[in-house]
Amino acid sequence: MRSAPILSDSSTGIPILSLEAVSKRYGSRIALDGITLDVADDSYVSLLGASGSGKTVLLRAIAGFEPLDGGTIALRGEPLSDRPAHRRNIGFVFQNFALFPHLTVQQNIAFGLENRAADRPSARLVAERVRAMVDLVGLSGLESRAVTAISGGQRQRVALARTLVAEPTLVLLDEPLGALDANLRARMCGELRRIRERLGVTFLHVTGSETEALAMGDEVVVLDAGRIAQIGAPDTVYGRPADAAVAKFLNCYNMFAGRPGPASFETEGARLPVRGMPEPRSGAVYAIRHDLIAVRPIDAAVEEAEARLTGDFLASEYSGPAVTSFFRLPSGTVVTVEDHLSHREPQLFEPGRAYGLVWRAADALVLPAREASRA
Amino acid sequence: MTVLTSGSALASAASAAPKPRRSLAAYWLIAPGVAWMVLFLLLPILMMVYVSFWTQTTFKVEPILTAKSWVAFFSSDTYVGALWTTIRIWLVVLTATLVVGYPAALFVGLMVRNKTTATALLVLCVIPFWTSFLIRVLAWRPMLGGQGAVNIILEKLHIISQPIEALLFTELSVVIGMTQIYCVFMVGPIAFMLGRIDPFVIEAAQDLGAGFWRIFRTIIFPMSLPGVVVGAIFVSVMVLGEFATAAALSGHKVNLIGNIIVTQVGSLKWAFAAVAGVVLTAVIAVIVAVLLRLVDLRQEL
C-alpha cells in the first residue's frame, strides 16, 4: 500500500481530517481500496478522479452517508465511526444542490441552524447569521424567493450558504460546479476560493475535471480505481505525474510504450535520450507534454539535447487560445501537439506530409506504466 | 452592445408578429367529453335540484314547485341524523385511512428505493380489487361475526373469554370495512409524492444536523402533503357517497345519506331523494373545496 504524505503544515499540526486505510466494497466491486490521507486545516484540497474512481463514495463515506467496510475516519483527531451523519458537523454540497424545494431561499439557508440536533441559536441570531451569509455569497434581495424560481448559479450559492452558515468543521463539495454552464463555472471557481479564504474553513472539492482540480486546489489528490494515485501541489501533479494513469487522466501527455535503456528509452523504432530522470524500472512509458513539442521541417537538424520522432500531419483543431495538431507516427500512434497562439505564430502544415516532432530531452518523463483503470 | 440591440430587435419583431390563430380543430377534441358531461352530469344535477322542489305525495311526484320536501328533510331527526352520521363516519374513516395508509406509503415511497419493488408493492395493494366490491364488503361478515374469524382467533389465544359482539353490525364494523376498502386510495397518491422526493434532499437535511423526526416534520411530511390531499379527496368522495358497506355491515342500523337516497328511490319518493342528493352533493363540494385550499395542487403536481 502506498503511504500518504502528510499535507498538514498548519500551526496546530493536527490534520483536520485523517483517513486511515479506508475501504469500501459493493459486492465484489472494490470502490475504495485502503485510502490513507491527511487534510490540513484551512486548506483547499481538490480530489480528482474519473467517474467510477470512487471519489464520490469517499466523500459520502466521510459525510457518514455510506458505512465503511474497513479503516477509520477522524475529524480533528476524533474518530467518527459511531457518529451518524447528522452529528458530524461536516458540510456537504451536493452535485444537484439538493435544495429543499418547498422552502424559500431564506428558509433553506436557515434550515441547519433551526433544525440541527444540538446547539440551536435563538431566532434573532439565526436571522442575523443568515443575513450575513446571504451577503457573503451574494444572494441579497432573493431571500423570499422560492428556490425553484432562481437560476442555477443562484441555487449553487444557496446550497453553499446553507452549508456554510452552520459553520461546519469541514466542507465536502461533490462536483459542485458540474451543473453550471462554462461561463458560470469559471466565475464560481473564483467565488469558492474567495469565500473559503474569508471563512478559513477547509474545503474538500471532488471533481472529474483536471483543469478545475488544478485551478482550485492548494493540493490535488488524484484518485484512481479506489486508490490514491498521487498527492501534490497542482504544478507538481501537472508537471510530474506519478504514473501513466495520472498522466493519462491529466489529458495533456503523449505517451509511448517501450523499453527503457541506460539514459534512453527505446520506442517507436527510435532510441530517445532521457535526461534527469531516475533509472526507470521495467514496465515504463515515455511521456511528453502536448505543449512542449515543436514541429520542424523533416530535414531540420536535431541538437544533442533534443529528442525527435517523425510523423505525418493529419489535422488541426482551433480552440481559441491554442491550436492542437495531430501527427501520425509510422507505427500508427497519433501524437498531439499543442501550440499556444500567444507564444508562437500558428504554423501551417500540409496534410499527409512528414514533419519532425522535436522536444528537449529534459522535458520528457519516464513513468511507471500502471494504466488508468478507466479512460 | 450590437448583440443586445439585435437581440431586442428580434424580440420586438416576434411580439409584433400576429399571433397564430388557434385552430378550431383543437376544440373538437374536447367536444365528445363536454357533450357527455353536459348530458349525463350537468343536466342530471340540474334536474335533481329541480325535482327536489317538486310536490311529493304518497304515490306520485308532480312538477308543482314547493319547498315542502326541504322542510321535511331538515325537520326530520332521521334525515338530519343520517347527515351527521355520514359526516362522523367520513371523519373517522378519513383519519383511519391516513393513520393506516401513511406509514405504508412511507415504506413504499421512501424506504423502498428500488422502483420495481415499489411498483410491485403498490400492485399488491390493488390485489383486493380483483374481487368485486360487494364480495369484499360481505367478506367482512365471516371475519367480524360473533363466531367469526377474529373472535375465534382471539379466543384461541385466550385474549378474550367470550366473543366480542360489538365487532359486527355496528358503526365500528362499517368503519373497519370502509377503512380496508378505501385505504389504498390514500396510500397511492402519498407513495407517489414520497417517491418523488430526491434522496439527496433528505441526506442534505441530515447533513445539516437534523434527526429523523425533524426531517419528517420539516421535509418529508410537507413534501408529501399534496399526496395526502389528493388521497383525502379520493377517500372523501367515495365514503360520503357510500351506502353498500353501511347496509351490509351495520345490519341497516347505520344510515348514511347514501342509504336514505336508496330507500327513498326504492319507495319512489323522488323529491325526498333529490333533496338528499342535493345536500350530499353540496357537502362533498364544500369538503373538496376546503381540501383543495390546503395545498396549491397546480404548483405541486
PDB file of C-alpha atoms in Angstrom, chain A residues 18-130:
ATOM      1  CA  SER A  18      -7.409  11.998   8.524  1.00  0.00           C
ATOM      2  CA  LEU A  19      -8.319   8.811   6.741  1.00  0.00           C
ATOM      3  CA  GLU A  20      -6.585   5.579   7.638  1.00  0.00           C
ATOM      4  CA  ALA A  21      -6.845   2.572   5.304  1.00  0.00           C
ATOM      5  CA  VAL A  22     -10.443   3.449   4.411  1.00  0.00           C
ATOM      6  CA  SER A  23     -12.055   0.767   2.290  1.00  0.00           C
ATOM      7  CA  LYS A  24     -15.482   0.122   0.876  1.00  0.00           C
ATOM      8  CA  ARG A  25     -16.825  -2.532  -1.453  1.00  0.00           C
ATOM      9  CA  TYR A  26     -20.129  -3.163  -3.211  1.00  0.00           C
ATOM     10  CA  GLY A  27     -20.435  -6.908  -3.679  1.00  0.00           C
ATOM     11  CA  SER A  28     -17.263  -7.926  -5.449  1.00  0.00           C
ATOM     12  CA  ARG A  29     -16.529  -4.414  -6.719  1.00  0.00           C
ATOM     13  CA  ILE A  30     -13.958  -2.537  -4.675  1.00  0.00           C
ATOM     14  CA  ALA A  31     -14.904   1.134  -4.502  1.00  0.00           C
ATOM     15  CA  LEU A  32     -12.285   2.315  -2.013  1.00  0.00           C
ATOM     16  CA  ASP A  33      -9.112   0.337  -1.622  1.00  0.00           C
ATOM     17  CA  GLY A  34      -7.286   1.428   1.524  1.00  0.00           C
ATOM     18  CA  ILE A  35      -7.332   5.213   1.274  1.00  0.00           C
ATOM     19  CA  THR A  36      -4.927   6.931   3.665  1.00  0.00           C
ATOM     20  CA  LEU A  37      -4.953  10.706   3.594  1.00  0.00           C
ATOM     21  CA  ASP A  38      -4.448  13.680   5.862  1.00  0.00           C
ATOM     22  CA  VAL A  39      -6.009  17.028   5.086  1.00  0.00           C
ATOM     23  CA  ALA A  40      -4.562  20.168   6.639  1.00  0.00           C
ATOM     24  CA  ASP A  41      -6.721  22.765   8.365  1.00  0.00           C
ATOM     25  CA  ASP A  42      -7.631  25.906   6.414  1.00  0.00           C
ATOM     26  CA  SER A  43      -6.790  24.468   3.016  1.00  0.00           C
ATOM     27  CA  TYR A  44      -8.456  23.851  -0.302  1.00  0.00           C
ATOM     28  CA  VAL A  45      -7.934  20.271  -1.440  1.00  0.00           C
ATOM     29  CA  SER A  46      -9.245  19.037  -4.760  1.00  0.00           C
ATOM     30  CA  LEU A  47      -9.918  15.372  -5.231  1.00  0.00           C
ATOM     31  CA  LEU A  48      -9.563  14.474  -8.885  1.00  0.00           C
ATOM     32  CA  GLY A  49     -10.782  11.237 -10.387  1.00  0.00           C
ATOM     33  CA  ALA A  50     -12.575   9.760 -13.376  1.00  0.00           C
ATOM     34  CA  SER A  51     -16.153   8.589 -12.944  1.00  0.00           C
ATOM     35  CA  GLY A  52     -16.027   5.301 -11.088  1.00  0.00           C
ATOM     36  CA  SER A  53     -12.724   6.115  -9.381  1.00  0.00           C
ATOM     37  CA  GLY A  54     -14.512   6.168  -6.019  1.00  0.00           C
ATOM     38  CA  LYS A  55     -14.288   9.890  -5.391  1.00  0.00           C
ATOM     39  CA  THR A  56     -17.967  10.405  -4.639  1.00  0.00           C
ATOM     40  CA  VAL A  57     -18.097   7.267  -2.485  1.00  0.00           C
ATOM     41  CA  LEU A  58     -15.153   8.601  -0.490  1.00  0.00           C
ATOM     42  CA  LEU A  59     -16.891  11.923   0.062  1.00  0.00           C
ATOM     43  CA  ARG A  60     -20.129  10.218   1.082  1.00  0.00           C
ATOM     44  CA  ALA A  61     -18.220   7.969   3.479  1.00  0.00           C
ATOM     45  CA  ILE A  62     -16.610  10.986   5.142  1.00  0.00           C
ATOM     46  CA  ALA A  63     -20.023  12.647   5.473  1.00  0.00           C
ATOM     47  CA  GLY A  64     -21.448   9.492   7.040  1.00  0.00           C
ATOM     48  CA  PHE A  65     -23.865   8.504   4.265  1.00  0.00           C
ATOM     49  CA  GLU A  66     -22.003   5.289   3.455  1.00  0.00           C
ATOM     50  CA  PRO A  67     -20.805   2.874   6.136  1.00  0.00           C
ATOM     51  CA  LEU A  68     -17.168   1.788   5.805  1.00  0.00           C
ATOM     52  CA  ASP A  69     -16.000  -1.782   5.368  1.00  0.00           C
ATOM     53  CA  GLY A  70     -12.657  -1.022   6.928  1.00  0.00           C
ATOM     54  CA  GLY A  71     -10.385   1.751   8.149  1.00  0.00           C
ATOM     55  CA  THR A  72     -11.057   4.831  10.222  1.00  0.00           C
ATOM     56  CA  ILE A  73     -12.012   8.418   9.561  1.00  0.00           C
ATOM     57  CA  ALA A  74     -11.075  11.020  12.148  1.00  0.00           C
ATOM     58  CA  LEU A  75     -12.095  14.663  12.352  1.00  0.00           C
ATOM     59  CA  ARG A  76      -9.616  16.783  14.329  1.00  0.00           C
ATOM     60  CA  GLY A  77      -8.158  13.534  15.627  1.00  0.00           C
ATOM     61  CA  GLU A  78     -11.532  12.268  16.841  1.00  0.00           C
ATOM     62  CA  PRO A  79     -12.746   9.034  15.212  1.00  0.00           C
ATOM     63  CA  LEU A  80     -16.148   9.353  13.522  1.00  0.00           C
ATOM     64  CA  SER A  81     -17.117   5.689  13.224  1.00  0.00           C
ATOM     65  CA  ASP A  82     -20.003   5.819  15.723  1.00  0.00           C
ATOM     66  CA  ARG A  83     -21.279   9.239  14.828  1.00  0.00           C
ATOM     67  CA  PRO A  84     -24.302   9.378  12.467  1.00  0.00           C
ATOM     68  CA  ALA A  85     -24.244  11.841   9.587  1.00  0.00           C
ATOM     69  CA  HIS A  86     -26.324  14.450  11.400  1.00  0.00           C
ATOM     70  CA  ARG A  87     -23.872  14.660  14.310  1.00  0.00           C
ATOM     71  CA  ARG A  88     -20.631  15.013  12.354  1.00  0.00           C
ATOM     72  CA  ASN A  89     -20.753  18.746  11.644  1.00  0.00           C
ATOM     73  CA  ILE A  90     -19.344  18.148   8.195  1.00  0.00           C
ATOM     74  CA  GLY A  91     -20.923  20.220   5.449  1.00  0.00           C
ATOM     75  CA  PHE A  92     -21.842  18.557   2.170  1.00  0.00           C
ATOM     76  CA  VAL A  93     -22.606  20.450  -1.036  1.00  0.00           C
ATOM     77  CA  PHE A  94     -24.436  18.139  -3.416  1.00  0.00           C
ATOM     78  CA  GLN A  95     -23.857  17.992  -7.130  1.00  0.00           C
ATOM     79  CA  ASN A  96     -27.542  18.662  -7.834  1.00  0.00           C
ATOM     80  CA  PHE A  97     -27.613  21.092  -4.853  1.00  0.00           C
ATOM     81  CA  ALA A  98     -30.457  19.094  -3.204  1.00  0.00           C
ATOM     82  CA  LEU A  99     -32.220  22.244  -2.033  1.00  0.00           C
ATOM     83  CA  PHE A 100     -35.472  21.923  -0.099  1.00  0.00           C
ATOM     84  CA  PRO A 101     -37.922  22.650  -2.910  1.00  0.00           C
ATOM     85  CA  HIS A 102     -40.804  23.668  -0.643  1.00  0.00           C
ATOM     86  CA  LEU A 103     -38.812  26.295   1.230  1.00  0.00           C
ATOM     87  CA  THR A 104     -37.664  29.793   0.287  1.00  0.00           C
ATOM     88  CA  VAL A 105     -34.040  30.848  -0.119  1.00  0.00           C
ATOM     89  CA  GLN A 106     -34.055  32.252   3.407  1.00  0.00           C
ATOM     90  CA  GLN A 107     -35.648  29.115   4.898  1.00  0.00           C
ATOM     91  CA  ASN A 108     -33.223  26.874   3.043  1.00  0.00           C
ATOM     92  CA  ILE A 109     -30.241  28.730   4.449  1.00  0.00           C
ATOM     93  CA  ALA A 110     -31.687  28.816   7.963  1.00  0.00           C
ATOM     94  CA  PHE A 111     -32.621  25.125   7.946  1.00  0.00           C
ATOM     95  CA  GLY A 112     -29.467  23.794   9.590  1.00  0.00           C
ATOM     96  CA  LEU A 113     -29.419  26.383  12.372  1.00  0.00           C
ATOM     97  CA  GLU A 114     -33.108  25.900  13.121  1.00  0.00           C
ATOM     98  CA  ASN A 115     -33.296  22.128  12.919  1.00  0.00           C
ATOM     99  CA  ARG A 116     -29.982  20.673  13.975  1.00  0.00           C
ATOM    100  CA  ALA A 117     -29.976  18.271  16.873  1.00  0.00           C
ATOM    101  CA  ALA A 118     -27.790  20.338  19.170  1.00  0.00           C
ATOM    102  CA  ASP A 119     -26.884  23.936  19.817  1.00  0.00           C
ATOM    103  CA  ARG A 120     -29.734  25.801  18.102  1.00  0.00           C
ATOM    104  CA  PRO A 121     -29.246  29.557  18.237  1.00  0.00           C
ATOM    105  CA  SER A 122     -32.113  31.936  19.032  1.00  0.00           C
ATOM    106  CA  ALA A 123     -34.376  33.110  16.219  1.00  0.00           C
ATOM    107  CA  ARG A 124     -32.739  36.542  16.306  1.00  0.00           C
ATOM    108  CA  LEU A 125     -29.266  35.059  15.994  1.00  0.00           C
ATOM    109  CA  VAL A 126     -30.390  32.768  13.175  1.00  0.00           C
ATOM    110  CA  ALA A 127     -31.772  35.731  11.243  1.00  0.00           C
ATOM    111  CA  GLU A 128     -28.534  37.647  11.817  1.00  0.00           C
ATOM    112  CA  ARG A 129     -26.276  34.839  10.659  1.00  0.00           C
ATOM    113  CA  VAL A 130     -28.460  34.067   7.652  1.00  0.00           C
TER     114      VAL A 130
END
